[in-house]
Structures are given as structure tokens and as C-alpha cells.
Coordinates of C-alpha atoms and ligand atoms in Angstrom, one line a residue:
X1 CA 11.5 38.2 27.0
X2 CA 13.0 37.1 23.5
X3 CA 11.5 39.0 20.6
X4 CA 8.4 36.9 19.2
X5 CA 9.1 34.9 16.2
X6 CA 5.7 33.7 14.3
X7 CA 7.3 30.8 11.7
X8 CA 3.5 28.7 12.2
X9 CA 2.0 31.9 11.0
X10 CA 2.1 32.5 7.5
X11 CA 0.5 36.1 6.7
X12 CA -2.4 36.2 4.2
X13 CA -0.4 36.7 0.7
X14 CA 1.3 33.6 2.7
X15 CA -2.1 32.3 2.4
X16 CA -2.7 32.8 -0.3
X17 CA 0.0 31.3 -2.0
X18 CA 0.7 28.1 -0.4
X19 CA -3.1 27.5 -1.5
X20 CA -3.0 28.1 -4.3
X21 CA 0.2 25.9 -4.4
X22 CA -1.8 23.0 -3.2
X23 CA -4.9 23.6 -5.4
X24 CA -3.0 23.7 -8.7
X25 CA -1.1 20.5 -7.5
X26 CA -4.7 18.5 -6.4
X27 CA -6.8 20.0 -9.1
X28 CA -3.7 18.7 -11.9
X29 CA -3.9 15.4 -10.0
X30 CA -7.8 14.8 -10.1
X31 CA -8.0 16.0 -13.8
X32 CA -6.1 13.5 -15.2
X33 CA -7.3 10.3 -13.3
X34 CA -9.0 8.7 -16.1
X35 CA -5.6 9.0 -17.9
X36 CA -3.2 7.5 -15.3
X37 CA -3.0 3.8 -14.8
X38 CA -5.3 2.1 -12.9
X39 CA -2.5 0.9 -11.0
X40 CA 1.4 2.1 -11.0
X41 CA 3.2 0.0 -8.0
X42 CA 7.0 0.2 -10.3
X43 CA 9.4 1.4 -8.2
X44 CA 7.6 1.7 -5.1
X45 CA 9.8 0.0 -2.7
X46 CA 12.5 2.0 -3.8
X47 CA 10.6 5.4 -3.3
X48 CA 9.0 4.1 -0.2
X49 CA 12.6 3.4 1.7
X50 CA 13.6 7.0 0.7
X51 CA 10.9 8.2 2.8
X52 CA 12.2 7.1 5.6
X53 CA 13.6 9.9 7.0
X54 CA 14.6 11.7 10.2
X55 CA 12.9 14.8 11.6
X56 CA 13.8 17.7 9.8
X57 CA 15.1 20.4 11.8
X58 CA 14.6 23.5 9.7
X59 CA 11.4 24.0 6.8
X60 CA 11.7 23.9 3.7
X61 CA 9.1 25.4 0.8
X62 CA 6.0 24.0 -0.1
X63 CA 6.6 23.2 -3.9
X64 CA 9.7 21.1 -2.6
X65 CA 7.8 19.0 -0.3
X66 CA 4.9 18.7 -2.7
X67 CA 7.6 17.4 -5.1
X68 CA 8.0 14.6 -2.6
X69 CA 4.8 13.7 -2.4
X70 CA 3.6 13.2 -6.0
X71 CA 5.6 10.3 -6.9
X72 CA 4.1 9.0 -3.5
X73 CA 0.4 9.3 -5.3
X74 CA 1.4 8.2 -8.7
X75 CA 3.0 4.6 -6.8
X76 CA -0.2 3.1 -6.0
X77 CA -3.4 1.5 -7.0
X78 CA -5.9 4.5 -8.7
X79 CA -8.6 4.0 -6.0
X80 CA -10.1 7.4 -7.4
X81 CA -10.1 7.4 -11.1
X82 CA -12.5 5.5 -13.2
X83 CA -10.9 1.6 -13.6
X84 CA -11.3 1.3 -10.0
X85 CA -12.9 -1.9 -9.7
X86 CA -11.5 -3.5 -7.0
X87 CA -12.7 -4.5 -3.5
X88 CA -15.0 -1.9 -2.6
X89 CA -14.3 1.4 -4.6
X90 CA -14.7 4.9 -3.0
X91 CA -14.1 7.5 -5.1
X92 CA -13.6 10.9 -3.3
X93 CA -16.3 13.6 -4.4
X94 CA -14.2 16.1 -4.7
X95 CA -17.0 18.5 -2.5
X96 CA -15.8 16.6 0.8
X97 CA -12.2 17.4 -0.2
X98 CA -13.5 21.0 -0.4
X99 CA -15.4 20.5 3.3
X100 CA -12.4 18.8 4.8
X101 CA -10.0 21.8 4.2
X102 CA -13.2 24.6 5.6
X103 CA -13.2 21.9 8.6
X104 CA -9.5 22.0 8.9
X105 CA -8.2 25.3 8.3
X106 CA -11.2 26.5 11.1
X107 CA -10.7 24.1 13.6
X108 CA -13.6 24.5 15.8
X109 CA -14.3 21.8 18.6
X110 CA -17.6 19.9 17.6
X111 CA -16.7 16.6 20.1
X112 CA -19.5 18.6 22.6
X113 CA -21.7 20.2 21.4
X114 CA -21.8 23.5 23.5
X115 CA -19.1 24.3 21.6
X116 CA -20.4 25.3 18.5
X117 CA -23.9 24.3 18.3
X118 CA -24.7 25.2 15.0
X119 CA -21.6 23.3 13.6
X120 CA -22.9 20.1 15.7
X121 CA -26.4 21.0 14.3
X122 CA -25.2 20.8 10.7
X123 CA -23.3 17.3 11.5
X124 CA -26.5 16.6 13.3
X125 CA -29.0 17.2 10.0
X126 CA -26.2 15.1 7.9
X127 CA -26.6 12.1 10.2
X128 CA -30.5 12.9 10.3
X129 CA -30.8 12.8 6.7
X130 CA -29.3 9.5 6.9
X131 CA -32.0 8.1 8.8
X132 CA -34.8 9.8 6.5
X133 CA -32.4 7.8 3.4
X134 CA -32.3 4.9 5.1
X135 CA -36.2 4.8 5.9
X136 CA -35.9 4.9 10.1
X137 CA -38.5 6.5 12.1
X138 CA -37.9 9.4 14.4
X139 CA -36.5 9.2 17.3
X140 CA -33.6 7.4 15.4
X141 CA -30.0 8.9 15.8
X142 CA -26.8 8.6 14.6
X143 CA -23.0 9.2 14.5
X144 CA -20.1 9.7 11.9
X145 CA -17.3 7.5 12.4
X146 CA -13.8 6.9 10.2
X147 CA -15.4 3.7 8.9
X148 CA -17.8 0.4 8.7
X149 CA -15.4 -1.5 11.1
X150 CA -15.7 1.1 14.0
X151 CA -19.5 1.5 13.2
X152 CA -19.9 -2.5 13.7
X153 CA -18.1 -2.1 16.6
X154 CA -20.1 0.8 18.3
X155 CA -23.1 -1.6 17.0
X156 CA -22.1 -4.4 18.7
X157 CA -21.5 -2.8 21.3
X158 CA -25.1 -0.6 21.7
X159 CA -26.6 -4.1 21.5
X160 CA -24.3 -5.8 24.2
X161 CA -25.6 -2.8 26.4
X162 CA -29.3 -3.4 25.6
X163 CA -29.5 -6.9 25.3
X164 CA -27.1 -8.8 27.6
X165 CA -25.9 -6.0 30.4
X166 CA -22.3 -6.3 32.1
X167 CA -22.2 -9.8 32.7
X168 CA -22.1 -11.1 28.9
X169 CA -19.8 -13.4 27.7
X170 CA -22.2 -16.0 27.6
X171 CA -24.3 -14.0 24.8
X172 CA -24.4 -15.5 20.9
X173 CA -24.0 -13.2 18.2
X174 CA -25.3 -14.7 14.4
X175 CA -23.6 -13.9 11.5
X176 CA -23.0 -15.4 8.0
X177 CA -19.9 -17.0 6.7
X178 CA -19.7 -14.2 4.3
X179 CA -19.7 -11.7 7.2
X180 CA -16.6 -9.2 7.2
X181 CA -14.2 -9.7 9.5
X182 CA -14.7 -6.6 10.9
X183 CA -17.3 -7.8 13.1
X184 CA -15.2 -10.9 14.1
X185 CA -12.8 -8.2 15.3
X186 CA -15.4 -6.2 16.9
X187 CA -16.9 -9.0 18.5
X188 CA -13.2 -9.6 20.7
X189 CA -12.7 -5.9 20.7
X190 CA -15.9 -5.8 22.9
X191 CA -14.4 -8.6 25.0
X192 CA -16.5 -11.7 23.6
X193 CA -15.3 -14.9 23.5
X194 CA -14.8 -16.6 19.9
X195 CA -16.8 -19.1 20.8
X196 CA -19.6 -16.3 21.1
X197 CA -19.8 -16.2 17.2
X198 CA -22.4 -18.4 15.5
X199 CA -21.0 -18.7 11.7
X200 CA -24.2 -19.5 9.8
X201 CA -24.0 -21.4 6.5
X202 CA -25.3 -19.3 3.4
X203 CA -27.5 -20.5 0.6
X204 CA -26.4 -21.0 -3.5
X205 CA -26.8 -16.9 -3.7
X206 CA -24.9 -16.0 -0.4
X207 CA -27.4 -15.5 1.7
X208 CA -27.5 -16.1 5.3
X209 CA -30.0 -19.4 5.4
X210 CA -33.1 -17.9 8.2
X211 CA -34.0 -21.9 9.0
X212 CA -30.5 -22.2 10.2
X213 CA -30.5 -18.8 12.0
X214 CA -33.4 -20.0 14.3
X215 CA -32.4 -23.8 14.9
X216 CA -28.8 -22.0 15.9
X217 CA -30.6 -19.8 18.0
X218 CA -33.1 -22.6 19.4
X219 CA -29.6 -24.8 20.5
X220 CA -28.1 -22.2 22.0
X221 CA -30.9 -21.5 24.4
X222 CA -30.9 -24.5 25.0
X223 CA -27.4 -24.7 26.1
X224 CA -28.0 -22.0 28.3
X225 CA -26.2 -19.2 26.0
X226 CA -27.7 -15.9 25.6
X227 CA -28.9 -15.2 21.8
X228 CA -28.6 -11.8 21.7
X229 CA -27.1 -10.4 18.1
X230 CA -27.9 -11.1 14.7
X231 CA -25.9 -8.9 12.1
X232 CA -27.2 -8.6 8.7
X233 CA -25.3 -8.6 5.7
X234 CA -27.2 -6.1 3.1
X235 CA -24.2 -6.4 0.6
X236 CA -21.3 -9.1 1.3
X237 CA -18.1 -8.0 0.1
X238 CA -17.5 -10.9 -1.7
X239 CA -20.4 -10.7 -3.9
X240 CA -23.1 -8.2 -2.3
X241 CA -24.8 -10.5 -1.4
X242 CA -28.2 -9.5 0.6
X243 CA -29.4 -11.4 3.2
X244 CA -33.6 -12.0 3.7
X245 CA -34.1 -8.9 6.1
X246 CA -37.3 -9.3 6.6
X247 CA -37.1 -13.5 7.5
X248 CA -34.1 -12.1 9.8
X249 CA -36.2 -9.7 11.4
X250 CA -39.2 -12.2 11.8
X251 CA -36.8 -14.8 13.8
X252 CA -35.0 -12.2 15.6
X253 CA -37.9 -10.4 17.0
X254 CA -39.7 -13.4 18.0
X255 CA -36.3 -14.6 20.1
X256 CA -36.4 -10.6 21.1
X257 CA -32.8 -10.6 19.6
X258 CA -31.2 -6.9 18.2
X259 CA -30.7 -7.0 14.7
X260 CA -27.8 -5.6 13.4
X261 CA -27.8 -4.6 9.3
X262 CA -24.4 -4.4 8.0
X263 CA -24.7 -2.1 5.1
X264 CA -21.3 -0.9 5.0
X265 CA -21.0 -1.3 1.5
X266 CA -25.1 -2.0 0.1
X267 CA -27.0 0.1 2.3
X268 CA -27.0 3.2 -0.1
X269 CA -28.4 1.6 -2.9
X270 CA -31.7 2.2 -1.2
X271 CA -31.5 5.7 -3.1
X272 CA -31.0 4.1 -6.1
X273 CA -34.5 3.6 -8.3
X274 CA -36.1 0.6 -7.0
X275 CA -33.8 0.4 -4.5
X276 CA -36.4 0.3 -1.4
X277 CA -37.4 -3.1 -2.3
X278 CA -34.1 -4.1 -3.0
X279 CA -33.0 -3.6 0.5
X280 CA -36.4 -4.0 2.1
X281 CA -36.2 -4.4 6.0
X282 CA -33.7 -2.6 6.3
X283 CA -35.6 0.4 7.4
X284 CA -36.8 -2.2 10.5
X285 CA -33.2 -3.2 11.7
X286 CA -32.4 -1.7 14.8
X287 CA -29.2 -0.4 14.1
X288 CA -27.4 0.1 10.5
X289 CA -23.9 0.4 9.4
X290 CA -23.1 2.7 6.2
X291 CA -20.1 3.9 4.8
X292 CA -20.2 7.2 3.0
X293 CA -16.9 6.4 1.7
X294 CA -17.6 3.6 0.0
X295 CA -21.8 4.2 -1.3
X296 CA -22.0 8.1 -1.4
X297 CA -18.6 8.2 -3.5
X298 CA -16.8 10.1 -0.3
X299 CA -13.2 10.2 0.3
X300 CA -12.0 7.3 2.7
X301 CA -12.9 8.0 6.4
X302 CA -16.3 8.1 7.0
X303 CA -18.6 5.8 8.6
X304 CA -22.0 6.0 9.7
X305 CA -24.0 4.1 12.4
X306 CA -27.6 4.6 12.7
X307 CA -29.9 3.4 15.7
X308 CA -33.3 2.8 16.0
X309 CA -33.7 3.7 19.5
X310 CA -31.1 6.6 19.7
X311 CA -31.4 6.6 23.1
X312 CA -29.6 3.1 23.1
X313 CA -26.9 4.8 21.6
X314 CA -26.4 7.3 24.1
X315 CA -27.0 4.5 26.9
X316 CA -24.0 2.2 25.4
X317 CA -21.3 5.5 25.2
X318 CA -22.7 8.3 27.4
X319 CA -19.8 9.2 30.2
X320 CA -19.5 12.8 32.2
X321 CA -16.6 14.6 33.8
X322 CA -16.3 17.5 35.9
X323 CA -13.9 19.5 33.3
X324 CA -16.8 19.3 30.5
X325 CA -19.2 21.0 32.7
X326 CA -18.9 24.1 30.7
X327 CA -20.0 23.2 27.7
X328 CA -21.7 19.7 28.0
X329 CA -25.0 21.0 29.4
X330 CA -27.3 18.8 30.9
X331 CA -30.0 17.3 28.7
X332 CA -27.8 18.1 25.5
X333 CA -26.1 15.8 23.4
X334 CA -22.7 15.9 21.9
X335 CA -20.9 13.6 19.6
X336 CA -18.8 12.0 22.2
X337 CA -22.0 11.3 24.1
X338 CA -22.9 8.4 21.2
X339 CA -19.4 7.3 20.5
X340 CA -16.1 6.1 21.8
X341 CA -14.4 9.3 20.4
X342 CA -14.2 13.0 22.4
X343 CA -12.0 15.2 20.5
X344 CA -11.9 15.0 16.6
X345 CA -12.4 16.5 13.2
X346 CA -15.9 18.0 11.9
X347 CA -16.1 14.8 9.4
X348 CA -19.7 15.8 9.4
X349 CA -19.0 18.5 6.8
X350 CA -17.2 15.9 4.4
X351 CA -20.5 14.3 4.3
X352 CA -23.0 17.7 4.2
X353 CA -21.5 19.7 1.5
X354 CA -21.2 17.5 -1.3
X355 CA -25.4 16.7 -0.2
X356 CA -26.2 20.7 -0.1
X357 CA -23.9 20.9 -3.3
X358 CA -25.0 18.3 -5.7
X359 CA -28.1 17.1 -4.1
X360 CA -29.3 13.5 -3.3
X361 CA -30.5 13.5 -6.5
X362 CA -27.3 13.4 -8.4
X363 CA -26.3 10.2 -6.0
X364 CA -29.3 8.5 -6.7
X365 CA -28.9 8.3 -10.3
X366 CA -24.8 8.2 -10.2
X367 CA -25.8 4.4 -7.7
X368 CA -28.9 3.2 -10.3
X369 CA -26.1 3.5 -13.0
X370 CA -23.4 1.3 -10.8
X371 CA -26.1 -1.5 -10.7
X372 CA -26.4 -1.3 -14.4
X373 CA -23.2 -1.4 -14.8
X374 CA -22.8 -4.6 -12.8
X375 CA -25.5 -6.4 -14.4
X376 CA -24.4 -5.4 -18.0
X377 CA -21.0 -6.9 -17.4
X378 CA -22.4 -9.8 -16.1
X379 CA -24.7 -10.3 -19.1
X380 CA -21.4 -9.9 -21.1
X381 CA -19.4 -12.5 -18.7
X382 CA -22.2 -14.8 -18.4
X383 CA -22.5 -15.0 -22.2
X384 CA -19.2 -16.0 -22.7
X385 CA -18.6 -20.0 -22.7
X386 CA -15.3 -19.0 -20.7
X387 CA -16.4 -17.7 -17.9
X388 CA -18.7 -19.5 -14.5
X389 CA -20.5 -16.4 -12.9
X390 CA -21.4 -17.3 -9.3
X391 CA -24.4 -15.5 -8.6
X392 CA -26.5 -12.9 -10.5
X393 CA -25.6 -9.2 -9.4
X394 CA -27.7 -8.6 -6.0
X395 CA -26.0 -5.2 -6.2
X396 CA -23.0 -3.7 -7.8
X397 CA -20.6 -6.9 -7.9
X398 CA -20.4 -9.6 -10.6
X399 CA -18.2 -12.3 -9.3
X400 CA -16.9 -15.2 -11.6
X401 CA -14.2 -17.5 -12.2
X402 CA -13.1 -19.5 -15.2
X403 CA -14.7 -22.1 -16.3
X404 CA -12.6 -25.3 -16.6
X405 CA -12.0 -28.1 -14.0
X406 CA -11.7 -26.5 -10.3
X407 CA -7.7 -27.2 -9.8
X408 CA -7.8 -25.6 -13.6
X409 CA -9.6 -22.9 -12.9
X410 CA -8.0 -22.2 -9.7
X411 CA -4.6 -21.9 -10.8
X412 CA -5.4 -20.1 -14.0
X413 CA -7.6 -17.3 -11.8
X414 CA -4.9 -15.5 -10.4
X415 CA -3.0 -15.2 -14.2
X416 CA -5.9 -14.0 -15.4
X417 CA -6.1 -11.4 -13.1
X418 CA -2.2 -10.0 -13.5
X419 CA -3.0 -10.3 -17.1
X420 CA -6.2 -8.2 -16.8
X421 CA -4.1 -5.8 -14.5
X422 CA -1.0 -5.7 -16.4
X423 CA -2.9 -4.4 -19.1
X424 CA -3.4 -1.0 -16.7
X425 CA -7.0 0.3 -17.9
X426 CA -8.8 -1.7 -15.0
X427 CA -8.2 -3.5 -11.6
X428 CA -9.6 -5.6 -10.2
X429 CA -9.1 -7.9 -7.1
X430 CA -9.9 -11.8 -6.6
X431 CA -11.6 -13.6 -3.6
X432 CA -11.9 -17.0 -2.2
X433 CA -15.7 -18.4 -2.3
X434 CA -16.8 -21.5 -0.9
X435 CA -12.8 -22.0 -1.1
X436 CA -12.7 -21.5 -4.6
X437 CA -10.9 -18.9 -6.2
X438 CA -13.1 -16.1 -7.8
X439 CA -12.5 -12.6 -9.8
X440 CA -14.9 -9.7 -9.2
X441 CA -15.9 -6.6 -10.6
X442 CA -17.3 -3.8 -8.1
X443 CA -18.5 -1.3 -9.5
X444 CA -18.8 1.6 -7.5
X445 CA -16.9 5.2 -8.4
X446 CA -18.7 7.7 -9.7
X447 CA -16.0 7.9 -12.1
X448 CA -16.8 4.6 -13.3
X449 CA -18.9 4.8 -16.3
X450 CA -19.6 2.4 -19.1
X451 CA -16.3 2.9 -21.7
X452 CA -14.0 1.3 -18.4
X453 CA -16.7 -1.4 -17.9
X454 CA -16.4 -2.3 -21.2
X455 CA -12.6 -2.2 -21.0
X456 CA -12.9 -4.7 -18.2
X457 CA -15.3 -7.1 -19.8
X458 CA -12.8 -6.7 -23.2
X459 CA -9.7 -7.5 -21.4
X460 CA -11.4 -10.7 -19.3
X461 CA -12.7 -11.8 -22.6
X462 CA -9.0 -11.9 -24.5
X463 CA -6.6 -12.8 -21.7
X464 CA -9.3 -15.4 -21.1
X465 CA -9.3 -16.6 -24.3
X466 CA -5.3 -16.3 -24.4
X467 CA -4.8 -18.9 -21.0
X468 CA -7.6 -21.4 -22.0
X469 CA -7.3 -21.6 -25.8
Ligands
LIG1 C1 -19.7 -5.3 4.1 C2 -18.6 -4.5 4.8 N1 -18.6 -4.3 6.1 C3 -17.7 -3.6 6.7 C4 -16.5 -3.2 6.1 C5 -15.5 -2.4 6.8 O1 -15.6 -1.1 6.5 P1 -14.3 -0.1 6.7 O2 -13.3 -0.6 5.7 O3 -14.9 1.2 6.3 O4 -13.9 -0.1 8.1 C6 -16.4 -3.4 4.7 C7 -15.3 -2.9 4.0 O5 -15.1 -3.2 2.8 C8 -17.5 -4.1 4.0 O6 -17.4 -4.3 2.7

């Protein structure tokens, strides 16, 4: 036997060390985000090409490869520190950092959950509290996924399952025009057709028109297709836009079709004061997409998709095998029992401890001041002769463009935005609406308070004045 060499494991002063390597290197990182640029992409192809490496044969020490890595952080957009403006900001609470390296560094198996049924449990409450957030009854349930494309997925596909059975291709999902793609892509993912997809027209605020969503429904029965799906937007990426819920959920119910809210980006700013009737309905949909990551301030992957009927859920990804029989016992319910996934981390800890730690409080306040934020930029912007906003702030998202003749303003948009980025306090990202080119501010890190705002609505207002005179 050759004498047994133990290079994977480090002994505790080992530990110790290396961890405290990595916590001076993240904890150096995260306190100086509101000083680095909101954006550093110079000399990024260069770095990026001497990453491509071969396998190293032999280790090498920790501070060394750390070395390699921090120019790797610093040669990106700042999706974490405060000028984060773009798309649909995150954040990272730093707690789910915390909970991600406890989940790691353990390693216990939480895919079924006689396995480590308290660990499931505590996943389980996370997901739970969810529900109670989100205003569903009991009986409700829930899973943690890496995002809002795979929990639209898992949706559409629970609702396939419920609605339309194995023979489905002839089934009619409704969405808007300002939809994600996501759901396009989970539509063919669950082997639709494209000509399943009903594209509805919005109205001057973005928001899916309900007259329109019954006459498309009406025709298609007609035609002999099977209306089966409506998804929901409660907060379009383009400009959080929320559609009628409760209009939706009148038509939908009376054509017995499952209504699908896609609250990926919106849905959590139903903890936000006055945020029940902002998002009203929403606590009636039958299934609900949230991303932690993007509304709860959480590092990127995490998803959430709720269901009404939890049972549905299990129905639509429930399968058994004989080498499970240990520890998937009859009657109880593990993760990969209501998803596609069977082995994988305990994300439900990312989303737990930053709730035990900082309580739900401390989010609702941190998402009632995002919406101010919004709205007082796009008092500012709106003010401004310069500047065409396209719709009051439903949410956290003032969208605009330039106001001058549309060619104008359309080739003067994307200047305006280098300019505004160049400038490295703020970034922010531009859209196409109703094929018109369009800026936006999203305001959405819990970093994100109302100096870099102001910085924003400053630099728009200069390199505004700069390009149109
Ligand atoms: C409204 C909406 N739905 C779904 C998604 C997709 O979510 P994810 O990027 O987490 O997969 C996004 C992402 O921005 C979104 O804004």
C-alpha cells in the first residue's frame, strides 16, 4: 500500500489561515465598493486571454492565486457597489455570502430530504415565509432555484401538467410584448411550438391590455387551440411595468386558464409600505416567480417559484427510483420532488440567514426607499425640458429618452449613455421601447442610496445639455 498522502486536507491552522486569507481579500473588496468605478472594462481582453490556461499540474499558494483573481473582479461592471443602475441590480447581502460558505464548507445533501431533515426544514421555512410575503394561502409550496428563467420554466411547465396533460402542443400561452424572453425560451424548452405564444399588445403604461387578452383567448378557442397559460408581468424589465392582476385573473378564471405572475424582478416590493396594493392580485396568481437575487438584495443565483396548489408542483416534477429508497420515504417531500434538479447546493441558507440576521424588517424599508428613489429621479428628469420620460415609475425604474425629433433622439441616446458612463460614478443600461431607443435607471441595491441617484440625475442633466445645446 503506498503511504497515504492527504494534499485536499489542509489541517486546522491550515484552516485557519487560508480563511482568513480569503476574508481579508473579500472584506478589502466589499469595503471599498462605493469607491471603485461603477464600471472598469480597460484592459479586460488583455487580462481575460491570460486566463486561458492549461491545467496546472502542481498547487500553488493561496495569496498567489487570489492575486489572479482580483484584477479579474476589478475588470467589470460594479454590479455590487452603489452606482449600479443598470438592468436589474442585485446587490449581494453580504449575510448570503456568509450562508454560502457554512453551506459549502459542510456539504450536507439536502436534494432529499431524509438526508438531513432539519437542513431541508430550514430551506423549507425560507420558501414558506415566501408564501406568507407574498400573501398565498396554505397549502402553497415552493422551491429555490438559480434564477427567474428556470422558475418560469418550472412554471410553465406545472401549468402544462395541470392544464393541458401530455398531448399539448396545441395549448396557447398569453403574454405581453414586454414579457422577458425567458418565458419565450421556457415555452420551447417545454417543447411548445412558437406559434403557441400569443404576444399581446400593451397599453401607453406597458401594461398587458385585458380586452385583448380575452378576444385572443376567445379566437383561439375558436380555432380549436387550447388557452391554457397567461403569465403576468408584475414588473417588466424594460420599465416595471405591472400588469392589471386582478382584470387578468377575472379573464383567466372565467376561461379556467392558470395564471402565471412573473415577479422576477417586482414581486418583492409587496414588503415595501403600500406595497400590497401596489401588486394587488398577486396573492391570487396560481403560481409566482421571484428572484431573491434581484428584490431581497441576494447575491446572483437564486430564484424562487411559488405555487398555489403545491401539490401541482409536486404532480409536474415528482419521479422515484429504487436507489433513493433509503432516504426518500414515502409521503415525504424532498427538493428534487418539486423541481428538475436532484443533487445541489443548500441555496436555501443564502436566502434564510440574511432573514434571521437582519429581519424582514430591514428589507422592507431598504425596497420603500428604492421606489423613492425612482420616483425622485424621475421628478428631476421629468422636469427637465431635455428629457421625454416614458411612463411614471410603477416600481423602481424611470425610463426616458431625449427629447428631440425620434431619428434625433435615437442616435443621440446611446452618446448620452457612454457619456453618462464614461464619467464612472453610475451605469446605466439602455432599452429598445416600442422600437425606440430609451435610457433607464433601476434602482435596486441596497447600496444605492440618494448621493449616487443624485449623481445619475446630475450627469444626465449635463451631458444632456452638452449633446443638445
Ligand atoms: C421580469 C423578469 N423575469 C425574468 C427574468 C430572468 O431572471 P434570471 O436572470 O434570474 O434568470 C428577469 C431578469 O432580469 C426579469 O427581469
Amino acid at each position: 500500500m503506498p503511504r497515504p498522502t492527504r494534499p485536499l486536507e489542509p489541517d486546522p491552522l491550515e484552516l485557519e489561515a487560508q480563511t482568513r486569507t480569503v476574508a481579508d481579500f473579500v472584506i478589502a473588496h466589499v469595503a471599498s465598493l462605493g469607491e471603485q468605478p461603477s464600471f472598469d472594462l480597460v484592459g479586460a481582453e488583455e487580462l481575460r486571454a491570460s486566463l486561458r490556461e492549461g491545467v496546472p499540474e502542481t498547487g500553488r499558494p493561496l495569496d498567489a492565486v487570489l492575486e489572479r483573481l482580483r484584477p479579474a473582479i476589478a475588470k467589470s461592471y460594479n454590479t455590487a457597489g452603489p452606482g449600479y443602475l443598470a438592468y436589474i441590480p442585485g446587490g449581494g447581502v453580504y449575510a448570503s455570502a456568509l450562508a454560502d460558505f457554512v453551506a459549502t464548507a459542510t456539504n450536507r445533501y439536502v436534494g432529499v430530504a431524509g438526508a438531513a431533515p432539519a437542513l431541508a426544514q430550514i430551506e423549507e421555512t425560507a420558501v414558506g415565509w415566501l408564501c406568507t410575503l407574498m400573501g398565498l394561502p396554505s397549502g402553497s409550496r415552493g422551491i429555490l432555484t438559480s434564477g427567474g428563467s428556470l422558475s418560469n420554466f418550472s412554471a410553465l411547465v406545472t401549468a402544462r401538467e395541470e392544464r393541458l396533460g401530455e398531448d399539448f402542443r396545441d395549448g396557447a400561452i398569453y403574454l405581453s410584448e414586454e414579457t422577458h424572453h425567458c418565458v419565450a425560451k421556457a415555452a420551447r424548452l417545454a417543447g411548445f411550438p412558437r406559434s403557441s405564444l400569443r404576444t399581446l399588445p400593451t397599453d401607453e403604461r406597458f401594461r398587458l391590455v385585458p380586452a385583448a387578452l380575452e378576444q385572443a383567448i376567445r379566437e383561439d378557442r375558436a380555432r380549436g387551440r387550447r388557452p391554457f397559460l397567461v403569465v403576468a408581468n408584475v414588473g417588466t424589465t424594460n420599465t416595471g411595468a405591472v400588469d392589471p392582476l386582478p382584470e387578468v385573473l377575472r379573464i383567466a378564471r372565467a376561461h379556467g386558464l392558470w395564471v402565471h405572475a412573473d415577479a422576477a424582478y417586482g414581486g418583492f416590493f409587496r414588503l415595501a409600505p403600500g406595497g400590497e396594493a401596489l401588486l394587488r392580485g398577486i396573492e391570487e396568481c396560481d403560481s409566482v416567480t421571484l428572484d431573491p437575487h434581484k428584490g431581497l438584495f441576494l447575491p446572483y443565483g437564486l430564484g424562487a417559484l411559488l405555487v398555489r396548489d403545491g401539490s401541482a408542483l409536486v404532480r409536474a416534477h415528482r419521479e422515484s427510483a429504487s436507489y433513493v429508497q433509503d432516504v426518500a420515504e414515502e409521503g415525504s417531500l424532498g427538493f428534487a420532488d418539486l423541481s428538475p434538479e436532484l443533487s445541489r447546493d443548500f441555496r436555501g441558507l443564502r436566502l434564510w440567514l440574511p432573514l434571521m440576521l437582519h429581519g424582514v424588517a430591514a428589507f422592507r424599508e431598504q425596497l420603500g426607499e428604492k421606489l423613492a428613489l425612482a420616483r425622485w429621479a424621475y421628478e428631476r428628469l421629468r422636469d427637465d425640458p431635455r428629457f421625454e420620460m416614458l411612463d411614471e415609475p410603477q416600481l423602481s425604474v424611470a425610463a426616458f429618452r431625449l427629447r428631440a425629433p425620434a431619428e434625433e433622439a435615437d442616435r443621440l441616446g446611446p452618446e448620452l449613455l457612454r457619456r453618462v458612463n464614461a464619467r464612472r460614478r453610475v451605469f446605466l443600461s439602455s432599452t429598445r421601447v416600442g422600437g425606440r431607443y430609451a435610457l433607464r435607471i433601476c434602482v435596486l441595491s441596497f447600496r444605492t442610496h440618494e448621493d449616487r441617484v443624485r449623481d445619475a440625475v446630475l450627469a444626465l442633466k449635463e451631458e444632456a445639455g452638452a449633446l443638445l445645446g
